[in-house]
Amino acid sequence: NAGVTQTPKFQVLKTGQSMTLQCAQDMNHNSMYWYRQDPGMGLRLIYYSASEGTTDKGEVPNGYNVSRLNKREFSLRLESAAPSQTSVYFCASVGGGLYEQFFGPGTRLTVL
Amino acid sequence: QKEVEQNSGPLSVPEGAIASLNCTYSDRGSQSFFWYRQYSGKSPELIMFIYSNGDKEDGRFTAQLNKASQYVSLLIRDSQPSDSATYLCAVKTAGSARQLTFGSGTQLTVLP
């Protein structure tokens, strides 16, 4: 049982490049989330997916797109990376009757 | 005003002392409250959750909730150097489906 996995772990991009961050969970959870974490700002929600086939914007969605490929996978795409998107990105999932979120190991992204 | 507020710290306590971490929230309809621990360079992990007013104890950790005053706290008894981490308070606000709103975290250092 791997829990929540994310790829890649580290990435350096140049301004204007695009990339997709991958997330997968093997806990049969319905809901999945993408956060970014910047120093002193806690976790901010980018997008979430309450269930397969649905996605909704969070607090900071500008510059990002998401795809809920199936129940297991939820990807985050940066179409044209900007230095302001330099951050640590966490994927999380939750299922069952509780609201506990399980987090992946994170992707450390630097945009030059 | 941020929805979930925490003192950023850093908070330093000597080994063996009680560490007290506080969190206030603005939405009176908030229902569920979580404390996550995040070691440097790692992802957040859940250590406590509380739904009802009063205290909830789990080993050396005690979560306290006062909905009338809109605060939740985490006490760590017999603090150990291994407790040194950032502690994130998270709140499920009313009507937010399965979303959590996170505070910016309090950095705790336990001095040997």
PDB file of C-alpha atoms in Angstrom:
ATOM      1  CA  ASN A   1       0.000   0.000   0.000  1.00  0.00           C
ATOM      2  CA  ALA A   2       1.897   3.043  -1.283  1.00  0.00           C
ATOM      3  CA  GLY A   3      -0.701   5.623  -0.143  1.00  0.00           C
ATOM      4  CA  VAL A   4      -0.345   8.810  -2.180  1.00  0.00           C
ATOM      5  CA  THR A   5       2.492   9.005  -4.677  1.00  0.00           C
ATOM      6  CA  GLN A   6       3.707  12.000  -6.643  1.00  0.00           C
ATOM      7  CA  THR A   7       6.076  12.406  -9.554  1.00  0.00           C
ATOM      8  CA  PRO A   8       8.479  14.006 -10.081  1.00  0.00           C
ATOM      9  CA  LYS A   9      10.054  14.792  -6.704  1.00  0.00           C
ATOM     10  CA  PHE A  10      12.061  17.723  -8.050  1.00  0.00           C
ATOM     11  CA  GLN A  11      11.774  19.808 -11.208  1.00  0.00           C
ATOM     12  CA  VAL A  12      13.440  22.916 -12.597  1.00  0.00           C
ATOM     13  CA  LEU A  13      11.674  24.759 -15.404  1.00  0.00           C
ATOM     14  CA  LYS A  14      12.391  27.860 -17.415  1.00  0.00           C
ATOM     15  CA  THR A  15       9.765  30.575 -17.642  1.00  0.00           C
ATOM     16  CA  GLY A  16       7.179  29.668 -20.261  1.00  0.00           C
ATOM     17  CA  GLN A  17       7.784  25.919 -20.194  1.00  0.00           C
ATOM     18  CA  SER A  18       4.957  23.538 -19.441  1.00  0.00           C
ATOM     19  CA  MET A  19       4.805  20.443 -17.292  1.00  0.00           C
ATOM     20  CA  THR A  20       2.405  18.047 -15.612  1.00  0.00           C
ATOM     21  CA  LEU A  21       2.652  16.911 -12.025  1.00  0.00           C
ATOM     22  CA  GLN A  22       1.305  13.430 -11.463  1.00  0.00           C
ATOM     23  CA  CYS A  23      -0.490  12.110  -8.394  1.00  0.00           C
ATOM     24  CA  ALA A  24      -1.927   8.686  -7.687  1.00  0.00           C
ATOM     25  CA  GLN A  25      -3.526   7.074  -4.645  1.00  0.00           C
ATOM     26  CA  ASP A  26      -4.245   3.426  -3.944  1.00  0.00           C
ATOM     27  CA  MET A  27      -6.639   3.907  -1.002  1.00  0.00           C
ATOM     28  CA  ASN A  28      -9.823   3.977  -3.120  1.00  0.00           C
ATOM     29  CA  HIS A  29     -10.470   7.546  -2.008  1.00  0.00           C
ATOM     30  CA  ASN A  30     -13.066   9.620  -3.814  1.00  0.00           C
ATOM     31  CA  SER A  31     -11.667  13.099  -3.167  1.00  0.00           C
ATOM     32  CA  MET A  32      -8.266  14.410  -4.234  1.00  0.00           C
ATOM     33  CA  TYR A  33      -6.578  17.786  -3.831  1.00  0.00           C
ATOM     34  CA  TRP A  34      -3.657  19.841  -5.083  1.00  0.00           C
ATOM     35  CA  TYR A  35      -1.992  22.337  -2.740  1.00  0.00           C
ATOM     36  CA  ARG A  36       0.972  24.609  -2.980  1.00  0.00           C
ATOM     37  CA  GLN A  37       3.072  25.515   0.042  1.00  0.00           C
ATOM     38  CA  ASP A  38       5.143  28.656   0.197  1.00  0.00           C
ATOM     39  CA  PRO A  39       7.233  29.843   3.162  1.00  0.00           C
ATOM     40  CA  GLY A  40       5.055  31.428   5.836  1.00  0.00           C
ATOM     41  CA  MET A  41       1.829  30.837   3.915  1.00  0.00           C
ATOM     42  CA  GLY A  42       0.774  27.365   4.888  1.00  0.00           C
ATOM     43  CA  LEU A  43      -1.023  25.150   2.401  1.00  0.00           C
ATOM     44  CA  ARG A  44      -3.173  26.816  -0.222  1.00  0.00           C
ATOM     45  CA  LEU A  45      -5.673  24.832  -2.244  1.00  0.00           C
ATOM     46  CA  ILE A  46      -5.217  25.040  -6.015  1.00  0.00           C
ATOM     47  CA  TYR A  47      -7.845  22.599  -7.301  1.00  0.00           C
ATOM     48  CA  TYR A  48      -9.755  19.684  -5.924  1.00  0.00           C
ATOM     49  CA  SER A  49     -11.805  16.794  -7.216  1.00  0.00           C
ATOM     50  CA  ALA A  50     -14.661  15.639  -5.020  1.00  0.00           C
ATOM     51  CA  SER A  51     -15.157  12.522  -7.108  1.00  0.00           C
ATOM     52  CA  GLU A  52     -14.107  10.964 -10.396  1.00  0.00           C
ATOM     53  CA  GLY A  53     -15.192  13.177 -13.254  1.00  0.00           C
ATOM     54  CA  THR A  54     -15.499  16.415 -11.268  1.00  0.00           C
ATOM     55  CA  THR A  55     -13.007  19.181 -10.568  1.00  0.00           C
ATOM     56  CA  ASP A  56     -13.357  22.566  -8.879  1.00  0.00           C
ATOM     57  CA  LYS A  57     -11.194  25.597  -8.284  1.00  0.00           C
ATOM     58  CA  GLY A  58      -9.657  26.265  -4.932  1.00  0.00           C
ATOM     59  CA  GLU A  59      -8.105  29.405  -3.505  1.00  0.00           C
ATOM     60  CA  VAL A  60      -5.299  29.893  -6.058  1.00  0.00           C
ATOM     61  CA  PRO A  61      -6.240  28.253  -9.412  1.00  0.00           C
ATOM     62  CA  ASN A  62      -4.810  30.833 -11.844  1.00  0.00           C
ATOM     63  CA  GLY A  63      -2.093  29.412 -14.087  1.00  0.00           C
ATOM     64  CA  TYR A  64      -3.038  25.782 -13.426  1.00  0.00           C
ATOM     65  CA  ASN A  65      -5.268  23.125 -14.920  1.00  0.00           C
ATOM     66  CA  VAL A  66      -6.174  19.702 -13.580  1.00  0.00           C
ATOM     67  CA  SER A  67      -7.402  16.367 -14.854  1.00  0.00           C
ATOM     68  CA  ARG A  68      -9.049  13.633 -12.818  1.00  0.00           C
ATOM     69  CA  LEU A  69      -8.036  10.804 -15.105  1.00  0.00           C
ATOM     70  CA  ASN A  70      -9.754   8.094 -13.069  1.00  0.00           C
ATOM     71  CA  LYS A  71     -10.448   7.409  -9.419  1.00  0.00           C
ATOM     72  CA  ARG A  72      -6.756   6.846  -8.683  1.00  0.00           C
ATOM     73  CA  GLU A  73      -5.081   9.672 -10.581  1.00  0.00           C
ATOM     74  CA  PHE A  74      -5.257  13.453 -10.404  1.00  0.00           C
ATOM     75  CA  SER A  75      -2.785  15.524 -12.419  1.00  0.00           C
ATOM     76  CA  LEU A  76      -1.848  19.199 -12.234  1.00  0.00           C
ATOM     77  CA  ARG A  77      -0.656  21.030 -15.338  1.00  0.00           C
ATOM     78  CA  LEU A  78       1.267  24.260 -15.646  1.00  0.00           C
ATOM     79  CA  GLU A  79       0.775  25.472 -19.218  1.00  0.00           C
ATOM     80  CA  SER A  80       3.265  28.354 -19.125  1.00  0.00           C
ATOM     81  CA  ALA A  81       5.346  28.329 -15.974  1.00  0.00           C
ATOM     82  CA  ALA A  82       6.137  31.590 -14.185  1.00  0.00           C
ATOM     83  CA  PRO A  83       8.649  32.276 -11.387  1.00  0.00           C
ATOM     84  CA  SER A  84       5.686  32.945  -9.052  1.00  0.00           C
ATOM     85  CA  GLN A  85       4.838  29.240  -9.380  1.00  0.00           C
ATOM     86  CA  THR A  86       8.069  28.243  -7.671  1.00  0.00           C
ATOM     87  CA  SER A  87       6.761  26.276  -4.707  1.00  0.00           C
ATOM     88  CA  VAL A  88       6.321  22.878  -3.132  1.00  0.00           C
ATOM     89  CA  TYR A  89       3.270  21.092  -4.482  1.00  0.00           C
ATOM     90  CA  PHE A  90       1.399  18.501  -2.445  1.00  0.00           C
ATOM     91  CA  CYS A  91      -1.304  16.138  -3.560  1.00  0.00           C
ATOM     92  CA  ALA A  92      -3.730  14.760  -0.974  1.00  0.00           C
ATOM     93  CA  SER A  93      -6.699  12.434  -0.865  1.00  0.00           C
ATOM     94  CA  VAL A  94      -9.550  11.703   1.518  1.00  0.00           C
ATOM     95  CA  GLY A  95     -12.177   9.014   1.637  1.00  0.00           C
ATOM     96  CA  GLY A  96     -14.739   7.368   3.820  1.00  0.00           C
ATOM     97  CA  GLY A  97     -16.698   9.215   6.470  1.00  0.00           C
ATOM     98  CA  LEU A  98     -13.797  11.201   7.869  1.00  0.00           C
ATOM     99  CA  TYR A  99     -12.108  14.312   6.553  1.00  0.00           C
ATOM    100  CA  GLU A 100      -8.538  13.290   7.268  1.00  0.00           C
ATOM    101  CA  GLN A 101      -6.366  14.127   4.291  1.00  0.00           C
ATOM    102  CA  PHE A 102      -3.431  11.902   3.369  1.00  0.00           C
ATOM    103  CA  PHE A 103      -0.573  13.700   1.681  1.00  0.00           C
ATOM    104  CA  GLY A 104       1.920  12.648  -0.943  1.00  0.00           C
ATOM    105  CA  PRO A 105       5.649  13.367  -0.537  1.00  0.00           C
ATOM    106  CA  GLY A 106       5.525  16.590  -2.552  1.00  0.00           C
ATOM    107  CA  THR A 107       7.096  18.003  -5.713  1.00  0.00           C
ATOM    108  CA  ARG A 108       9.649  20.774  -5.338  1.00  0.00           C
ATOM    109  CA  LEU A 109       9.336  23.007  -8.385  1.00  0.00           C
ATOM    110  CA  THR A 110      11.647  25.861  -9.301  1.00  0.00           C
ATOM    111  CA  VAL A 111      10.835  28.160 -12.213  1.00  0.00           C
ATOM    112  CA  LEU A 112      13.758  30.244 -13.426  1.00  0.00           C
TER     113      LEU A 112
ATOM    114  CA  GLN B   1      -8.697  38.378   8.229  1.00  0.00           C
ATOM    115  CA  LYS B   2      -7.396  34.918   7.505  1.00  0.00           C
ATOM    116  CA  GLU B   3      -9.859  32.115   8.166  1.00  0.00           C
ATOM    117  CA  VAL B   4      -7.409  30.114  10.268  1.00  0.00           C
ATOM    118  CA  GLU B   5      -4.739  31.907  12.268  1.00  0.00           C
ATOM    119  CA  GLN B   6      -1.720  30.520  14.062  1.00  0.00           C
ATOM    120  CA  ASN B   7       1.269  32.172  15.678  1.00  0.00           C
ATOM    121  CA  SER B   8       4.119  31.498  13.285  1.00  0.00           C
ATOM    122  CA  GLY B   9       6.647  31.230  16.096  1.00  0.00           C
ATOM    123  CA  PRO B  10       9.248  30.024  16.333  1.00  0.00           C
ATOM    124  CA  LEU B  11       8.265  28.537  19.670  1.00  0.00           C
ATOM    125  CA  SER B  12      11.068  27.075  21.729  1.00  0.00           C
ATOM    126  CA  VAL B  13      10.594  24.861  24.775  1.00  0.00           C
ATOM    127  CA  PRO B  14      13.076  22.825  26.800  1.00  0.00           C
ATOM    128  CA  GLU B  15      12.983  19.048  26.623  1.00  0.00           C
ATOM    129  CA  GLY B  16      10.409  17.632  29.013  1.00  0.00           C
ATOM    130  CA  ALA B  17       8.287  20.790  29.108  1.00  0.00           C
ATOM    131  CA  ILE B  18       4.740  21.257  27.819  1.00  0.00           C
ATOM    132  CA  ALA B  19       4.448  22.883  24.397  1.00  0.00           C
ATOM    133  CA  SER B  20       1.229  24.779  23.774  1.00  0.00           C
ATOM    134  CA  LEU B  21       0.167  25.571  20.224  1.00  0.00           C
ATOM    135  CA  ASN B  22      -2.867  27.723  19.479  1.00  0.00           C
ATOM    136  CA  CYS B  23      -5.162  28.238  16.524  1.00  0.00           C
ATOM    137  CA  THR B  24      -8.164  30.505  16.016  1.00  0.00           C
ATOM    138  CA  TYR B  25     -10.725  30.323  13.231  1.00  0.00           C
ATOM    139  CA  SER B  26     -13.276  32.753  11.883  1.00  0.00           C
ATOM    140  CA  ASP B  27     -16.134  30.538  10.642  1.00  0.00           C
ATOM    141  CA  ARG B  28     -18.511  29.780  13.517  1.00  0.00           C
ATOM    142  CA  GLY B  29     -20.002  26.908  11.534  1.00  0.00           C
ATOM    143  CA  SER B  30     -16.716  25.025  11.411  1.00  0.00           C
ATOM    144  CA  GLN B  31     -17.194  21.398  12.288  1.00  0.00           C
ATOM    145  CA  SER B  32     -13.928  19.493  12.351  1.00  0.00           C
ATOM    146  CA  PHE B  33     -10.455  20.438  13.459  1.00  0.00           C
ATOM    147  CA  PHE B  34      -7.146  18.809  12.701  1.00  0.00           C
ATOM    148  CA  TRP B  35      -3.532  19.115  13.776  1.00  0.00           C
ATOM    149  CA  TYR B  36      -0.850  18.097  11.307  1.00  0.00           C
ATOM    150  CA  ARG B  37       2.859  17.810  11.992  1.00  0.00           C
ATOM    151  CA  GLN B  38       5.307  18.617   9.212  1.00  0.00           C
ATOM    152  CA  TYR B  39       9.006  17.908   9.509  1.00  0.00           C
ATOM    153  CA  SER B  40      11.318  20.036   7.401  1.00  0.00           C
ATOM    154  CA  GLY B  41      11.278  18.858   3.804  1.00  0.00           C
ATOM    155  CA  LYS B  42       8.502  16.342   4.428  1.00  0.00           C
ATOM    156  CA  SER B  43       4.762  16.207   3.874  1.00  0.00           C
ATOM    157  CA  PRO B  44       2.172  16.925   6.592  1.00  0.00           C
ATOM    158  CA  GLU B  45       0.991  13.993   8.685  1.00  0.00           C
ATOM    159  CA  LEU B  46      -2.130  13.945  10.838  1.00  0.00           C
ATOM    160  CA  ILE B  47      -1.528  13.680  14.580  1.00  0.00           C
ATOM    161  CA  MET B  48      -4.893  14.665  16.094  1.00  0.00           C
ATOM    162  CA  PHE B  49      -8.434  15.513  15.141  1.00  0.00           C
ATOM    163  CA  ILE B  50     -11.265  16.802  17.301  1.00  0.00           C
ATOM    164  CA  TYR B  51     -14.939  17.389  16.580  1.00  0.00           C
ATOM    165  CA  SER B  52     -16.506  18.152  19.965  1.00  0.00           C
ATOM    166  CA  ASN B  53     -15.900  20.809  22.599  1.00  0.00           C
ATOM    167  CA  GLY B  54     -13.491  19.789  25.314  1.00  0.00           C
ATOM    168  CA  ASP B  55     -10.286  17.820  25.428  1.00  0.00           C
ATOM    169  CA  LYS B  56      -9.122  14.820  23.476  1.00  0.00           C
ATOM    170  CA  GLU B  57      -6.012  12.983  24.555  1.00  0.00           C
ATOM    171  CA  ASP B  58      -3.773  10.662  22.562  1.00  0.00           C
ATOM    172  CA  GLY B  59      -0.547   9.711  24.287  1.00  0.00           C
ATOM    173  CA  ARG B  60       1.495  12.852  24.903  1.00  0.00           C
ATOM    174  CA  PHE B  61      -0.827  14.943  22.736  1.00  0.00           C
ATOM    175  CA  THR B  62      -4.004  16.712  23.874  1.00  0.00           C
ATOM    176  CA  ALA B  63      -6.254  18.667  21.546  1.00  0.00           C
ATOM    177  CA  GLN B  64      -8.593  21.216  23.098  1.00  0.00           C
ATOM    178  CA  LEU B  65     -11.581  22.750  21.338  1.00  0.00           C
ATOM    179  CA  ASN B  66     -13.661  25.730  22.417  1.00  0.00           C
ATOM    180  CA  LYS B  67     -16.246  26.495  19.740  1.00  0.00           C
ATOM    181  CA  ALA B  68     -17.717  29.462  21.644  1.00  0.00           C
ATOM    182  CA  SER B  69     -14.339  31.183  21.627  1.00  0.00           C
ATOM    183  CA  GLN B  70     -13.419  29.766  18.214  1.00  0.00           C
ATOM    184  CA  TYR B  71     -10.091  28.354  19.149  1.00  0.00           C
ATOM    185  CA  VAL B  72      -8.401  25.008  19.114  1.00  0.00           C
ATOM    186  CA  SER B  73      -5.136  24.177  20.792  1.00  0.00           C
ATOM    187  CA  LEU B  74      -2.608  21.372  20.887  1.00  0.00           C
ATOM    188  CA  LEU B  75      -0.639  20.505  24.005  1.00  0.00           C
ATOM    189  CA  ILE B  76       2.436  18.323  23.791  1.00  0.00           C
ATOM    190  CA  ARG B  77       3.490  16.949  27.170  1.00  0.00           C
ATOM    191  CA  ASP B  78       7.024  15.801  27.947  1.00  0.00           C
ATOM    192  CA  SER B  79       8.271  17.453  24.758  1.00  0.00           C
ATOM    193  CA  GLN B  80      11.092  15.659  22.960  1.00  0.00           C
ATOM    194  CA  PRO B  81      13.614  16.969  20.414  1.00  0.00           C
ATOM    195  CA  SER B  82      11.880  14.691  17.897  1.00  0.00           C
ATOM    196  CA  ASP B  83       8.763  16.868  18.310  1.00  0.00           C
ATOM    197  CA  SER B  84      10.619  19.745  16.645  1.00  0.00           C
ATOM    198  CA  ALA B  85       8.571  20.458  13.527  1.00  0.00           C
ATOM    199  CA  THR B  86       5.989  22.822  12.095  1.00  0.00           C
ATOM    200  CA  TYR B  87       2.459  22.197  13.356  1.00  0.00           C
ATOM    201  CA  LEU B  88      -0.402  23.023  11.021  1.00  0.00           C
ATOM    202  CA  CYS B  89      -3.928  23.638  12.210  1.00  0.00           C
ATOM    203  CA  ALA B  90      -6.652  22.732   9.694  1.00  0.00           C
ATOM    204  CA  VAL B  91     -10.364  23.389   9.839  1.00  0.00           C
ATOM    205  CA  LYS B  92     -13.263  21.992   7.888  1.00  0.00           C
ATOM    206  CA  THR B  93     -15.509  25.006   7.490  1.00  0.00           C
ATOM    207  CA  ALA B  94     -19.272  24.785   7.047  1.00  0.00           C
ATOM    208  CA  GLY B  95     -20.395  24.036   3.517  1.00  0.00           C
ATOM    209  CA  SER B  96     -16.891  23.237   2.300  1.00  0.00           C
ATOM    210  CA  ALA B  97     -17.618  19.634   1.359  1.00  0.00           C
ATOM    211  CA  ARG B  98     -14.351  17.811   2.019  1.00  0.00           C
ATOM    212  CA  GLN B  99     -12.094  20.859   1.881  1.00  0.00           C
ATOM    213  CA  LEU B 100      -9.819  21.878   4.719  1.00  0.00           C
ATOM    214  CA  THR B 101      -8.500  25.379   5.364  1.00  0.00           C
ATOM    215  CA  PHE B 102      -4.990  25.409   6.793  1.00  0.00           C
ATOM    216  CA  GLY B 103      -3.259  27.885   9.025  1.00  0.00           C
ATOM    217  CA  SER B 104       0.261  28.971   8.161  1.00  0.00           C
ATOM    218  CA  GLY B 105       1.764  26.780  10.876  1.00  0.00           C
ATOM    219  CA  THR B 106       3.732  27.210  14.088  1.00  0.00           C
ATOM    220  CA  GLN B 107       7.377  26.172  14.105  1.00  0.00           C
ATOM    221  CA  LEU B 108       8.260  24.338  17.325  1.00  0.00           C
ATOM    222  CA  THR B 109      11.799  23.694  18.520  1.00  0.00           C
ATOM    223  CA  VAL B 110      12.401  21.449  21.526  1.00  0.00           C
ATOM    224  CA  LEU B 111      15.793  22.177  23.035  1.00  0.00           C
ATOM    225  CA  PRO B 112      17.756  19.236  24.519  1.00  0.00           C
TER     226      PRO B 112
END
